[in-house]
XYZ file of C-alpha atoms in Angstrom:
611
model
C 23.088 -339.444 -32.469
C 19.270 -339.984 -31.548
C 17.321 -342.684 -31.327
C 15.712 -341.032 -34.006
C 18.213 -340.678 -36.071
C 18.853 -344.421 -36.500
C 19.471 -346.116 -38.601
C 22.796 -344.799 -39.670
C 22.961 -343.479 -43.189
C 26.335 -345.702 -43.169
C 27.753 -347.742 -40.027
C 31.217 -347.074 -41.228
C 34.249 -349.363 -41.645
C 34.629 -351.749 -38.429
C 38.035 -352.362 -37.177
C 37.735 -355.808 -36.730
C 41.413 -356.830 -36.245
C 40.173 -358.363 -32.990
C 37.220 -357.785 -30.056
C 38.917 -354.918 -28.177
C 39.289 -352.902 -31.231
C 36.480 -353.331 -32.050
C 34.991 -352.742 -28.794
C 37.062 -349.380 -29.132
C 35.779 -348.638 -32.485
C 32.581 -348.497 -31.617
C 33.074 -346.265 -28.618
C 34.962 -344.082 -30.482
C 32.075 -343.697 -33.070
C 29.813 -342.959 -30.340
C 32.088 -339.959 -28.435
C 29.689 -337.177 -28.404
C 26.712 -340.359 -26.841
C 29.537 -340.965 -24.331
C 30.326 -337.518 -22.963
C 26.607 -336.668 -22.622
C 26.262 -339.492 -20.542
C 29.502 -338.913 -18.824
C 27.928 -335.638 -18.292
C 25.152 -336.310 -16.507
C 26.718 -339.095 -15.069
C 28.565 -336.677 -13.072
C 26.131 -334.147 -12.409
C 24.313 -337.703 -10.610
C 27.462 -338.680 -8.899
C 28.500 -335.661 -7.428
C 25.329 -335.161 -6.037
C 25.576 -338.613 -4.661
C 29.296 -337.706 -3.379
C 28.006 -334.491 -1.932
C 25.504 -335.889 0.430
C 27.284 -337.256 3.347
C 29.376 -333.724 3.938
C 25.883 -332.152 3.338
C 24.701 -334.546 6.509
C 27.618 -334.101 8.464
C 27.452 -330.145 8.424
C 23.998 -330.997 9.537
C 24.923 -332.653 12.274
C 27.878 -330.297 13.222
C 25.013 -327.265 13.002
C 22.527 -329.305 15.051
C 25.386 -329.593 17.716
C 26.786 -325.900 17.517
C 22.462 -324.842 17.623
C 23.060 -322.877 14.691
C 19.829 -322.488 13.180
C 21.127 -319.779 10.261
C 23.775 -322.428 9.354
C 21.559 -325.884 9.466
C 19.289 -323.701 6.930
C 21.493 -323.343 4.703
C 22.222 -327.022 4.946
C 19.086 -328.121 4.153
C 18.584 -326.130 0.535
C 22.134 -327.440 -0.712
C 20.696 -331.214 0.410
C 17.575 -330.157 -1.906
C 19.887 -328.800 -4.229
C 22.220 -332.462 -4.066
C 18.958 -334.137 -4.527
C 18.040 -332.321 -7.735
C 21.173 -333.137 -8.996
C 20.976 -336.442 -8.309
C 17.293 -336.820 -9.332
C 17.841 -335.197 -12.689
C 21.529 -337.093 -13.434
C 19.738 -339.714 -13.096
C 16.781 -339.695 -15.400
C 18.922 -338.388 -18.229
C 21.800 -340.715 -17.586
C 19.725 -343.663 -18.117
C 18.054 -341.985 -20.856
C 21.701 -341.016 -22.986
C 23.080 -344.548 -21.441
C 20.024 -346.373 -23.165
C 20.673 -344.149 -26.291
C 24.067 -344.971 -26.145
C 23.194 -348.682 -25.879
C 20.320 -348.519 -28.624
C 22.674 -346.732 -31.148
C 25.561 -349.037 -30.281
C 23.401 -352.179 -30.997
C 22.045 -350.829 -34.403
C 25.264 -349.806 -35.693
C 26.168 -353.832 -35.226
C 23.062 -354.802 -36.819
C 23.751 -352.742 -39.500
C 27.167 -354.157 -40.080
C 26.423 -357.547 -39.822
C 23.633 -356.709 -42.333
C 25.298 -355.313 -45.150
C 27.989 -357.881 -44.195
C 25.557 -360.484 -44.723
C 24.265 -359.083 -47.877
C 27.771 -358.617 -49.393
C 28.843 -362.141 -48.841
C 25.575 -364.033 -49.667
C 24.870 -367.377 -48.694
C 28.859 -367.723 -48.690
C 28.384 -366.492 -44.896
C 27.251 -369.964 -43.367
C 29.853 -371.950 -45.345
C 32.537 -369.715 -44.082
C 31.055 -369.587 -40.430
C 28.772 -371.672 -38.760
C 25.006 -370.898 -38.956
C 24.710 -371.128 -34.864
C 27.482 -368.409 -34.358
C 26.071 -366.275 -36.705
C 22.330 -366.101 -35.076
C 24.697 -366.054 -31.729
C 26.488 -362.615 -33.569
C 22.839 -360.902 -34.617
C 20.986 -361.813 -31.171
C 22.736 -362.155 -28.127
C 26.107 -360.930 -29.102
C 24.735 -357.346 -29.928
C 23.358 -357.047 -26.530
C 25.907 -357.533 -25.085
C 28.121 -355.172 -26.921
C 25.796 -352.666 -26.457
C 25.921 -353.282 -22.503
C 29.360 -352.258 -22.821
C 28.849 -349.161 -24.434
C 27.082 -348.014 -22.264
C 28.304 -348.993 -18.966
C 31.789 -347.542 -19.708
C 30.329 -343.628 -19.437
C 28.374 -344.933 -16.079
C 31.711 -346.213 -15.032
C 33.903 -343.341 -15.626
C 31.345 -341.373 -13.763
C 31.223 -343.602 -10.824
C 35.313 -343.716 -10.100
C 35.074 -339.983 -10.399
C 32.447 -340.015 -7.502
C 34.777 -342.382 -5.712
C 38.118 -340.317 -6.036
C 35.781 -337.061 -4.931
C 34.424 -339.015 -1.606
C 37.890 -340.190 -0.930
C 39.646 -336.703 -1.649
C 37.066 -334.467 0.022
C 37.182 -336.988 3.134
C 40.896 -336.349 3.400
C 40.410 -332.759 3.704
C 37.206 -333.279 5.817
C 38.025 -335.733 8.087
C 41.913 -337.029 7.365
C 42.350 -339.106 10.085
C 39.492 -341.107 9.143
C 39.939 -339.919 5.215
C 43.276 -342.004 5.041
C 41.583 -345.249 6.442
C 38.496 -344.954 3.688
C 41.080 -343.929 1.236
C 43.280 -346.942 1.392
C 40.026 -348.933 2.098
C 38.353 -348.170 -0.734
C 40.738 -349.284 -3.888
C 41.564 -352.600 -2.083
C 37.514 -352.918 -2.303
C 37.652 -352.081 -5.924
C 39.975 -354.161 -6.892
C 39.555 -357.055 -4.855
C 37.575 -359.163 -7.431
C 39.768 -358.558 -9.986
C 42.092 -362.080 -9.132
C 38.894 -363.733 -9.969
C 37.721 -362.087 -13.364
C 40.005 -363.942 -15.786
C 38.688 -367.391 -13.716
C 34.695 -366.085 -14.177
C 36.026 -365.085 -17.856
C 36.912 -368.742 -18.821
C 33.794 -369.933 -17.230
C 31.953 -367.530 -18.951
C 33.720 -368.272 -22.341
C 33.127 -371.559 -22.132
C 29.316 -371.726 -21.450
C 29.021 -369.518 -24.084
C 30.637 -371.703 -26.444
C 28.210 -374.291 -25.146
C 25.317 -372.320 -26.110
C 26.513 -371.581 -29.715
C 27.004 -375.026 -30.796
C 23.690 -375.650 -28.851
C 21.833 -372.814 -30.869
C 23.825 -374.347 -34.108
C 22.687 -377.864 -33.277
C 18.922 -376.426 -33.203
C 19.095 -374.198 -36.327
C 20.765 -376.850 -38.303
C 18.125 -379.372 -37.311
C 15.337 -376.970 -37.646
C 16.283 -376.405 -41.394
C 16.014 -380.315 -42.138
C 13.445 -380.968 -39.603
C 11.483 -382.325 -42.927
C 14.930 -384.909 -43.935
C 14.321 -385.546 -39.745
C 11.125 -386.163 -39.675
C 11.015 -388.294 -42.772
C 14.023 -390.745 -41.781
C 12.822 -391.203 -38.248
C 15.148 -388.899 -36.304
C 13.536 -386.780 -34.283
C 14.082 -388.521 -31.372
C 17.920 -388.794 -32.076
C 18.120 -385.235 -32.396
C 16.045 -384.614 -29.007
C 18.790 -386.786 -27.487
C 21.631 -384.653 -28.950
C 19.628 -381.707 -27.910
C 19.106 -382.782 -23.960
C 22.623 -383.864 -23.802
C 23.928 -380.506 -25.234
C 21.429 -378.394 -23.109
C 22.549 -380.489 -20.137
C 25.754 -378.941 -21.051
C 25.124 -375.381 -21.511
C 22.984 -376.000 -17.727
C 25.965 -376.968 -16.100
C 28.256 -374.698 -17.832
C 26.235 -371.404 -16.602
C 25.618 -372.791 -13.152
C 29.776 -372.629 -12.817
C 29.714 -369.472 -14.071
C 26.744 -368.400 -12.278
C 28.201 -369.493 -9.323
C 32.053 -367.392 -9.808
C 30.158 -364.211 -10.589
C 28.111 -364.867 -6.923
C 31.432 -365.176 -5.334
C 32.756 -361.952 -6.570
C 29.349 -360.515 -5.972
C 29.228 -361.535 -2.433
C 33.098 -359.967 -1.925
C 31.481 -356.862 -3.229
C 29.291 -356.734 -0.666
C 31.458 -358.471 2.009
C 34.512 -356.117 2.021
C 32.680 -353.197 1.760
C 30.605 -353.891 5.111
C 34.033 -354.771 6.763
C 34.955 -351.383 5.621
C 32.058 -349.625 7.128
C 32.424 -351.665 9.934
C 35.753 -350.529 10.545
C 35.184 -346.741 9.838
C 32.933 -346.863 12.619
C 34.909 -348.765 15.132
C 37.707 -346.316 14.699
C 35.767 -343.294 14.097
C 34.093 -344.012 17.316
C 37.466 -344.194 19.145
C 38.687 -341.043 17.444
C 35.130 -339.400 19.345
C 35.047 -340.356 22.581
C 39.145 -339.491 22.340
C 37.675 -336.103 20.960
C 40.083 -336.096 18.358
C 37.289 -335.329 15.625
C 33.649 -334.134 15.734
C 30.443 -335.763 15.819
C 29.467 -335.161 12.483
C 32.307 -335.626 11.265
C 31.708 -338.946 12.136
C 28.759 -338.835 10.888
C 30.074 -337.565 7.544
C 33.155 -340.481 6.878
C 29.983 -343.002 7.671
C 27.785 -341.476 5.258
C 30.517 -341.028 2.689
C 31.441 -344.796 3.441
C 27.190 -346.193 2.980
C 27.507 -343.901 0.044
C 30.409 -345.405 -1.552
C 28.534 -348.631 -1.510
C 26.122 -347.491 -5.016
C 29.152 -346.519 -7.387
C 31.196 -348.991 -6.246
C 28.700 -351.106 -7.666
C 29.813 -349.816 -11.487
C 32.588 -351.642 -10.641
C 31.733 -354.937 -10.765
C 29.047 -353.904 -13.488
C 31.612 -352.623 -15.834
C 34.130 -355.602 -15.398
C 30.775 -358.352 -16.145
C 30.205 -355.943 -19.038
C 33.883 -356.794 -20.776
C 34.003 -360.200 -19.664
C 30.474 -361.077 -21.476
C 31.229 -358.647 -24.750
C 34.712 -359.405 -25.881
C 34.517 -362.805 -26.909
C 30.840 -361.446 -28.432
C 32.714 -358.484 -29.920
C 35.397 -361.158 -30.834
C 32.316 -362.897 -32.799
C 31.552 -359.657 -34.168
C 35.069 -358.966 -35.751
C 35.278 -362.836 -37.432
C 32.159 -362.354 -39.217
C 32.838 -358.812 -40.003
C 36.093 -359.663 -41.123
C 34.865 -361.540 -43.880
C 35.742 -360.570 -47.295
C 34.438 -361.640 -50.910
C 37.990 -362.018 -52.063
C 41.555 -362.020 -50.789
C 42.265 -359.349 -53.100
C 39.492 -357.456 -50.849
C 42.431 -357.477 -48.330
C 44.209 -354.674 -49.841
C 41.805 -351.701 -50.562
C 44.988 -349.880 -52.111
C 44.443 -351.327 -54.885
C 42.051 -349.846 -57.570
C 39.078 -351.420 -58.444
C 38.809 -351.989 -61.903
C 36.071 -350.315 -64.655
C 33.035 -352.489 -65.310
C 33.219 -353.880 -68.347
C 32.039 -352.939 -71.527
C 28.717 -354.425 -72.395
C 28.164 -357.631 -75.015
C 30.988 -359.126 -72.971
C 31.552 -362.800 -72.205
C 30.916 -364.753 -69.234
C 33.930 -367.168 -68.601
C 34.585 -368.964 -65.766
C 38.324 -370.414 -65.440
C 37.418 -372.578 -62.984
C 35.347 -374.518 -64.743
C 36.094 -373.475 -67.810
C 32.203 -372.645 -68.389
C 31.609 -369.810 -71.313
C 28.524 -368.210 -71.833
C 28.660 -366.224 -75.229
C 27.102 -362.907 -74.850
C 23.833 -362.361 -76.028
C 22.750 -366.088 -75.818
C 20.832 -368.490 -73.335
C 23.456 -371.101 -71.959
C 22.269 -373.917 -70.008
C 24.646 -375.810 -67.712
C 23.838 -379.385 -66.232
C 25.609 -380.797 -63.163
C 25.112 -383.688 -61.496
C 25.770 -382.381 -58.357
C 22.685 -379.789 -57.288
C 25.050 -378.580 -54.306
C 27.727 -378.151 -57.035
C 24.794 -376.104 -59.449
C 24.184 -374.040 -56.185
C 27.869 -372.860 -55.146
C 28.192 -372.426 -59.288
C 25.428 -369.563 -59.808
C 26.776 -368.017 -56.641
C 30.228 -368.059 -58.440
C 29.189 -366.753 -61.769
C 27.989 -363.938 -59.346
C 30.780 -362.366 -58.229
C 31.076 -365.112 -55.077
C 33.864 -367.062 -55.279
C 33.926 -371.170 -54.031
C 35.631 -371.723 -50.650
C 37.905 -374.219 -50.299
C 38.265 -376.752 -47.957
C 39.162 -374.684 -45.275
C 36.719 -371.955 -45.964
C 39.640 -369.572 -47.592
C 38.455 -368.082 -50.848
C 39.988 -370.203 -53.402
C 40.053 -370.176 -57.549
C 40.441 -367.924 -60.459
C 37.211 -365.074 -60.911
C 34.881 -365.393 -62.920
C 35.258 -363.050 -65.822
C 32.701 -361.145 -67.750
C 34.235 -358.860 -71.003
C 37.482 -359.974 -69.472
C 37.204 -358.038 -66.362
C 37.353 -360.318 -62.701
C 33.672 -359.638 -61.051
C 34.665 -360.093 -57.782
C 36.856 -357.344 -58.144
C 34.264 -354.739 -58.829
C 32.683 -353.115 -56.168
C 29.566 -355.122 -55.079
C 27.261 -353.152 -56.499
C 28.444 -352.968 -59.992
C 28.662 -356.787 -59.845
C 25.292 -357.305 -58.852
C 24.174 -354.478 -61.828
C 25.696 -356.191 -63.975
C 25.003 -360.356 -63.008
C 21.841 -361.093 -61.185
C 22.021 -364.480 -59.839
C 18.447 -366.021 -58.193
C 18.791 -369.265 -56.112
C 16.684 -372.456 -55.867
C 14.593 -370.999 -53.026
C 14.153 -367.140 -53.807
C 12.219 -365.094 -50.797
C 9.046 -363.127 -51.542
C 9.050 -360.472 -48.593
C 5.406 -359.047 -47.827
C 4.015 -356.380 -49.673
C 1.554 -355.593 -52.478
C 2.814 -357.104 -55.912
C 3.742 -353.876 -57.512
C 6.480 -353.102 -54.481
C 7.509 -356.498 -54.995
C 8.620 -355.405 -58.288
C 9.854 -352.274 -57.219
C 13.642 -353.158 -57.501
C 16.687 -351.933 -59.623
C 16.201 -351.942 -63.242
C 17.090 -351.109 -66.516
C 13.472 -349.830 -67.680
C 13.521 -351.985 -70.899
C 11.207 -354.960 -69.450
C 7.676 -353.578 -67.931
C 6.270 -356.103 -65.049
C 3.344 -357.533 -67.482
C 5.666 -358.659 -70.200
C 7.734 -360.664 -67.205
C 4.764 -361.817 -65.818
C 3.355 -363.210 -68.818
C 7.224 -364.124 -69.518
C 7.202 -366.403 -66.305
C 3.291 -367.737 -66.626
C 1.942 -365.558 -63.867
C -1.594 -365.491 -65.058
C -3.432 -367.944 -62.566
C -1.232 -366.243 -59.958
C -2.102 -362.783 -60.510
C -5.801 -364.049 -60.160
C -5.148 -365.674 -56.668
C -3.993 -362.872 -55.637
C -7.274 -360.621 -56.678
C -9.710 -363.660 -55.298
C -8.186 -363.259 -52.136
C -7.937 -359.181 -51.644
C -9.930 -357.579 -49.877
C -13.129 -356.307 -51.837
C -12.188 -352.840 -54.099
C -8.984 -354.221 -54.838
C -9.293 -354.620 -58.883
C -5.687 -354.195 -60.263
C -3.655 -357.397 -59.160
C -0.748 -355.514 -58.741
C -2.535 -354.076 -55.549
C -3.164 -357.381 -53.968
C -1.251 -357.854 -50.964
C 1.057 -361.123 -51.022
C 1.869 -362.549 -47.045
C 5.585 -362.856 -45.502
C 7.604 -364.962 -47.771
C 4.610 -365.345 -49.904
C 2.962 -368.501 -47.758
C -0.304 -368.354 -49.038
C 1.040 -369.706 -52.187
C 1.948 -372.504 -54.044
C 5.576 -373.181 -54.224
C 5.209 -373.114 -58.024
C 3.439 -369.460 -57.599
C 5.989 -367.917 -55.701
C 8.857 -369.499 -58.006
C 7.395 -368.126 -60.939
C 6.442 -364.363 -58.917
C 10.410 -364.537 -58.412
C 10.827 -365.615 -61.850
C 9.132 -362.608 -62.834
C 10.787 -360.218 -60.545
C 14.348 -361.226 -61.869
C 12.917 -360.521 -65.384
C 11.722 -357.191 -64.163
C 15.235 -356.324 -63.759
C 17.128 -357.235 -67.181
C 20.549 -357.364 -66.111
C 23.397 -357.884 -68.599
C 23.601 -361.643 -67.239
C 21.283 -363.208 -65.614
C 21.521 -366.906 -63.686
C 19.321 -368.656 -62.668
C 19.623 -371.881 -60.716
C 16.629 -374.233 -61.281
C 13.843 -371.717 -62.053
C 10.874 -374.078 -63.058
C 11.473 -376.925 -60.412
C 7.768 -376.801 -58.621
C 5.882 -375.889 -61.732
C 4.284 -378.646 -64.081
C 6.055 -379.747 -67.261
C 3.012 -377.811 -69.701
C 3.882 -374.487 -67.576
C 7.619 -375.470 -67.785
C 7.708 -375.509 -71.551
C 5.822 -372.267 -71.951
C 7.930 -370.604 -69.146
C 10.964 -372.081 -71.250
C 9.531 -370.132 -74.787
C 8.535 -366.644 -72.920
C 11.874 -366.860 -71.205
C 13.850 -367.397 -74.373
C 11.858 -364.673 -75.982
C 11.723 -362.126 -73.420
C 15.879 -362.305 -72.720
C 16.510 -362.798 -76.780
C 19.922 -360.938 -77.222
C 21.145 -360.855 -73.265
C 23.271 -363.298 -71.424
C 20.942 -365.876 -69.829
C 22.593 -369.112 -68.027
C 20.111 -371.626 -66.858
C 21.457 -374.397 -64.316
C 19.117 -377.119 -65.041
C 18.443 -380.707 -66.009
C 14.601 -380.067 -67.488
C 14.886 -381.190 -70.875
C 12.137 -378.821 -71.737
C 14.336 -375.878 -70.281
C 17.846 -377.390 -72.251
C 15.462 -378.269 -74.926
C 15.285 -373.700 -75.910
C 18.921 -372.977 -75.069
C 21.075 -372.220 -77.892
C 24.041 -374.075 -76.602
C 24.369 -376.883 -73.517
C 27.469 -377.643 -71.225
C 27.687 -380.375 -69.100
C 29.719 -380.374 -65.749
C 31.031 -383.177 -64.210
C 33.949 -383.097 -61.152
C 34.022 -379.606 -61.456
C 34.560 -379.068 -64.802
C 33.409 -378.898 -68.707
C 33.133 -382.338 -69.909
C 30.582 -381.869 -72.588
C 29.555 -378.822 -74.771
C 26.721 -378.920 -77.852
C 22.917 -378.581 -77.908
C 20.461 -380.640 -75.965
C 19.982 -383.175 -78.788
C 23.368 -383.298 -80.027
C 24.285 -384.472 -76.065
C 21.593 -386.774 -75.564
C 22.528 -389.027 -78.243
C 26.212 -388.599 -78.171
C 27.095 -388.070 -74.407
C 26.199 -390.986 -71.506
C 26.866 -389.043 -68.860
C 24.230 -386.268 -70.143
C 21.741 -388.608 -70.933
C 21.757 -390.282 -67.406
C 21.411 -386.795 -65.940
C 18.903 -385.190 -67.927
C 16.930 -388.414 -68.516
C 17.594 -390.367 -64.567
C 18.791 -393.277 -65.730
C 19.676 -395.592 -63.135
C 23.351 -397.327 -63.177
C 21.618 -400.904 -63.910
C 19.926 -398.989 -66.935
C 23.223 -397.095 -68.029
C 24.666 -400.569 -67.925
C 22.250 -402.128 -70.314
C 22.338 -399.346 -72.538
C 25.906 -399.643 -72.687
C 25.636 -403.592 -73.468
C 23.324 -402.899 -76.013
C 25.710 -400.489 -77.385
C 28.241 -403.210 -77.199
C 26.310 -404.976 -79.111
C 25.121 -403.072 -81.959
C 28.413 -402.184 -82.746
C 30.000 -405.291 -83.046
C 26.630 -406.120 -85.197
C 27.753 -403.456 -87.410
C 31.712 -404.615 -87.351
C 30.355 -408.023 -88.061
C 28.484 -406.684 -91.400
C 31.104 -404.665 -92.716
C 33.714 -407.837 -92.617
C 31.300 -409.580 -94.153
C 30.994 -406.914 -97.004
C-alpha cells in the first residue's frame, strides 16, 4: 500500500474484541508495509552492526602495516556506510508509510463507524472519548505500527553484534553478550508502573477534552445563564489535573530513560576496563579491543528501539482499547451474529409501524407526530430510521421499527437508509456549489427546481447569485460556504429541506423542518410539501399548527407512547394535552380552561334537569 493509494477502497472488518487484537489486526493488514520496512531496516542495521569489526580490522591492519589489507578495509567501511545511508532514508520513508496507512485505515473505520451509528454514537460513548479516538488515539496507533518493523530490525542488529563478537573476540564477546540483554530488559520492572501513570493521565485528558466539547456545544445555554466562569473553574481544576498527572508520568518514563543510558555506559565502561586487562595480559589484540568497544558505542543506537517500542505499546493499547469500544459498536444486538441472514427489503406501499410506540404511518400519506418532549421527537426520527433507542445503560433496547412488516434495523444500512431518509433539527450544508449539494442518491422522479420551489427556496437561490462572483448566472453555480454560514438559519433549513426532497425516498422523516422560517413561509412550505410527496410516506415531527394543519392524520405522543390519534382539528378541540402542546398553554391556563369546562358542563347538566 502507498501513500497514494489511500484511502482504502474498504478498511476491512476490525477485530475489536479488545486493544491487542486489534493492535494485531492492523499489523496484520499491513504485512507486505512491514516487511519492506523490516527490509531495509536490516539492510540499515547491519551496516550499523558491521562497523566496529570493519574498525577493528582497521586497526589490526594499521598494526600488522598491511597496506593491501587496510585497503580493502576502507571500501567495505564505504560500502557499510551506503548501507546504512540508504536503510536509512527508505526505512523512514516505508516506516512513515507504514504509519500514514495505519492511521487512515483507523480514520476510515471510525468513519463509516460513525456514519453507521448516527448521532446514536455520543449517547452510547462519551463525546470527549470519541474526539480522543479520531485525534490523538490514531497517532498513537500508528506509532506502533510502525515502530514494531524498526524494532524487529534493531534486536536483529543486537543478536548480530553480540554473535559476531563471540566469534571475534569471545573472551570479551561473553561479557557484552550477557551485558547486553540485562540492558534491554532492565526497564521492563518499571513499564507496567509508567503504564498506570500513563493510563491514568490519559484518562484525565479525556474527561478534560469531554468537559471542553460538552461546554463548547452549549457555550450559548453558558453564556446566557451566567456560567462561564463556573465552567473556567471546572476547566482549571481539571487541567490542573491532567498537569499533574503527565508530570508523574513524565517523570517514570525519565527514570527508565536515564537507566537506558546509565547501564549502558556501565557496560562500556566495563568492556574497557577488562578489555584493557585482557591487552596488556596480551591475551587479545589491539583492535580487537578496539572492535568489542566499537561494537559496545554501537549497541547504544538500536538499543534505543527498545525503549521506543515498549513507550509505543504502553501509549497505544489503551488508545487501541478506545479504538475497539467505539468500533465495537453495533446498530442492533441482532448485529452480533452476522450468521444470520439479513432479510429482503420490503415490498414498496408498505407501512411504517413502530411497536414501541405504537406510532403507524399508513403508506402513501403525510403523518404528523407531536411530542412534548423535543429530545423524545429527536431519538424518535432517529428510530423510525433504522436506529434503535438506548436504554438506560446505553444497550440497544426495544422492538424495530417495521416498514411492510420487515424490522429496518435488520437490513443492511444501506437499504435502510434507501428506503427511510430521516433529516434532523440541525441538518449540515457542507461547501460546494448548489448543484453538488444536490448531487446525492435518488430516485430521479423529483428534479431540484420542483424541491426548491417545494421548500420556498426562491429568495435563497437569489442570495446566492447576489453574492457570486460576477459570470455566475445559473444559481445552481453559486458557491454556498462550509456549513452554509453565510446564511440565514431559515435559508439553510429550507436548502436541506430541499435536498431531502431531491431524494424521494419511500419514507421520509423529518424532525422539525420549518422551525427558523416565518409562519407565511411555513404555511406555503406546508402546501408544496404536501403536494410534492402526495402518495409517499411522509412523517412530520412537529407542533406548527400550520404544518399539522396539511397532514392527513395526527398522533400525539406522550410518555413514550400513542395517546391521541385524529386530525389536527379533531385533537384540538377534543384532546387537552394536544391543545397545550400545539397551542403553549401554560398550566395556570390549562387550569382555567379546565374550570371553565367544569363549568359549562354542569351549566348544561343543570338545563337538561330542568327540561
Amino acid at each position: 500500500m502507498q501513500i497514494s493509494d489511500l484511502p482504502y477502497p474498504d478498511p476491512g472488518v476490525p477485530d475489536a474484541r479488545s486493544g491487542p487484537r486489534f493492535l494485531v489486526w492492523l499489523g496484520r493488514g499491513q504485512l507486505g508495509g512491514q516487511f519492506k520496512s523490516l527490509g531495509w531496516g536490516l539492510l540499515h542495521f547491519s551496516g550499523i552492526a558491521g562497523l566496529p569489526y570493519a574498525v577493528g580490522l582497521g586497526v589490526d591492519a594499521v598494526v600488522d602495516r598491511d597496506a593491501g589489507r587496510l585497503l580493502l578495509v576502507g571500501g567495505l567501511l564505504v560500502l557499510l556506510g551506503v548501507a546504512i545511508s540508504l536503510g536509512d532514508a527508505m526505512l523512514h520513508r516505508t516506516a512513515v508509510t507504514n504509519w500514514i496507512t495505519a492511521a487512515a485505515r483507523v480514520q476510515q473505520l471510525l468513519a463509516r463507524k460513525t456514519a453507521e451509528l448516527g448521532s446514536a454514537l455520543t449517547r452510547r460513548v462519551a463525546a470527549g472519548e470519541v474526539v480522543a479516538v479520531s485525534t490523538g488515539d490514531v497517532e498513537k496507533i500508528g506509532w506502533f505500527v510502525e515502530a514494531v518493523s524498526r524494532f524487529l530490525a534493531a534486536a536483529f542488529a543486537v543478536v548480530l553484534v553480540c554473535v559476531g563478537l563471540l566469534f571475534y573476540a569471545p573472551a570479551l564477546g561473553v561479557v557484552v553478550a550477557v551485558g547486553v540483554p540485562l540492558v534491554a530488559l532492565a526497564a521492563l520492572p518499571l513499564l507496567p508502573r509508567a503504564t498506570q501513570r500513563a493510563d491514568f493521565q490519559r484518562e484525565k485528558a479525556g474527561k478534560a477534552t469531554e468537559l471542553a466539547s460538552d461546554t463548547v456545544a452549549g457555550l450559548r445555554v453558558l453564556r446566557g445563564i451566567g456560567g462561564e466562569e463556573l465552567f473556567l473553574g471546572r476547566y482549571r481544576e481539571a487541567s490542573q489535573e491532567v498537569r499533574k498527572a503527565a508530570v508523574r508520568s513524565a517523570r517514570m518514563w525519565a527514570l527508565i530513560s536515564a537507566i537506558q543510558v546509565l547501564l549502558p555506559g556501565a557496560l562500556l565502561i566495563t568492556v574497557v576496563w577488562y578489555g584493557a586487562t585482557l591487552v596488556v595480559d596480551d591475551r587479545i589484540a589491539v583492535g580487537e579491543l578496539v572492535a568489542a568497544f566499537s561494537a559496545v558505542a554501537t549497541l547504544l543506537y538500536p538499543l534505543r528501539h527498545f525503549e521506543e517500542i515498549a513507550m509505543a505499546y504502553s501509549f497505544s493499547r489503551p488508545s487501541a482499547q478506545r479504538a475497539a469500544r467505539v468500533l465495537s459498536l453495533t446498530r442492533t444486538d441482532a448485529a452480533e451474529h452476522p450468521a444470520a441472514e439479513a432479510p429482503r427489503a420490503p415490498a414498496p406501499g408498505g407501512d411504517l409501524y413502530d411497536p414501541q410506540t405504537g406510532l403507524l404511518a399508513p403508506a402513501g400519506r403525510f403523518t404528523a407526530v407531536v411530542c412534548g418532549d423535543p429530545d423524545l421527537a429527536g431519538r424518535l426520527a432517529e428510530r423510525l430510521g433504522g436506529h434503535p433507542m438506548d436504554g438506560e445503560e446505553g444497550a440497544v433496547g426495544g422492538p424495530s421499527v417495521l416498514l411492510g412488516g420487515v424490522a429496518l434495523d435488520e437490513l443492511a444500512l444501506d437499504t435502510a437508509r434507501t428506503l427511510v431518509l430521516v433529516q434532523d433539527k440541525d441538518p449540515v450544508l457542507l461547501s460546494g456549489t448548489l448543484r453538488e449539494l444536490f448531487d446525492v442518491p435518488a430516485s430521479g422522479a423529483v428534479e431540484a427546481a420542483a424541491a426548491l420551489e417545494a421548500a420556498q427556496c426562491a429568495d435563497v437561490l437569489d442570495a446566492l447569485l447576489q453574492s457570486a462572483p460576477d459570470g455566475v448566472e445559473d444559481p445552481m453555480d453559486a458557491r454556498i460556504t462550509e456549513r452554509g454560514r453565510s446564511l440565514s438559519g431559515g435559508q439553510r433549513q429550507r436548502l436541506a429541506l430541499a435536498r431531502s426532497l431531491v431524494t424521494d425516498p419511500e419514507v421520509l422523516v423529518l424532525d422539525e423542518p420549518t422551525s427558523a422560517v416565518d409562519s407565511h413561509t411555513e404555511a406555503r412550505i406546508a402546501e408544496g410539501v404536501a403536494a410534492l410527496r402526495a402518495g409517499r410516506t411522509t412523517v412530520v415531527l412537529a407542533s406548527s399548527p400550520l404544518l399539522l394543519d396539511r397532514a392527513d392524520r395526527v398522533v400525539l405522543i406522550d410518555g413514550g407512547k400513542v395517546a391521541a390519534i385524529g386530525t389536527h382539528r379533531e385533537l384540538l378541540h377534543g384532546e387537552p394535552l394536544y391543545r397545550a402542546v400545539v397551542t403553549r398553554e401554560t398550566e395556570e391556563e390549562q387550569r382555567l380552561a379546565a374550570v371553565e369546562m367544569d363549568r359549562l358542563e354542569e351549566a348544561l347538566t343543570e338545563i337538561e334537569e330542568s327540561a
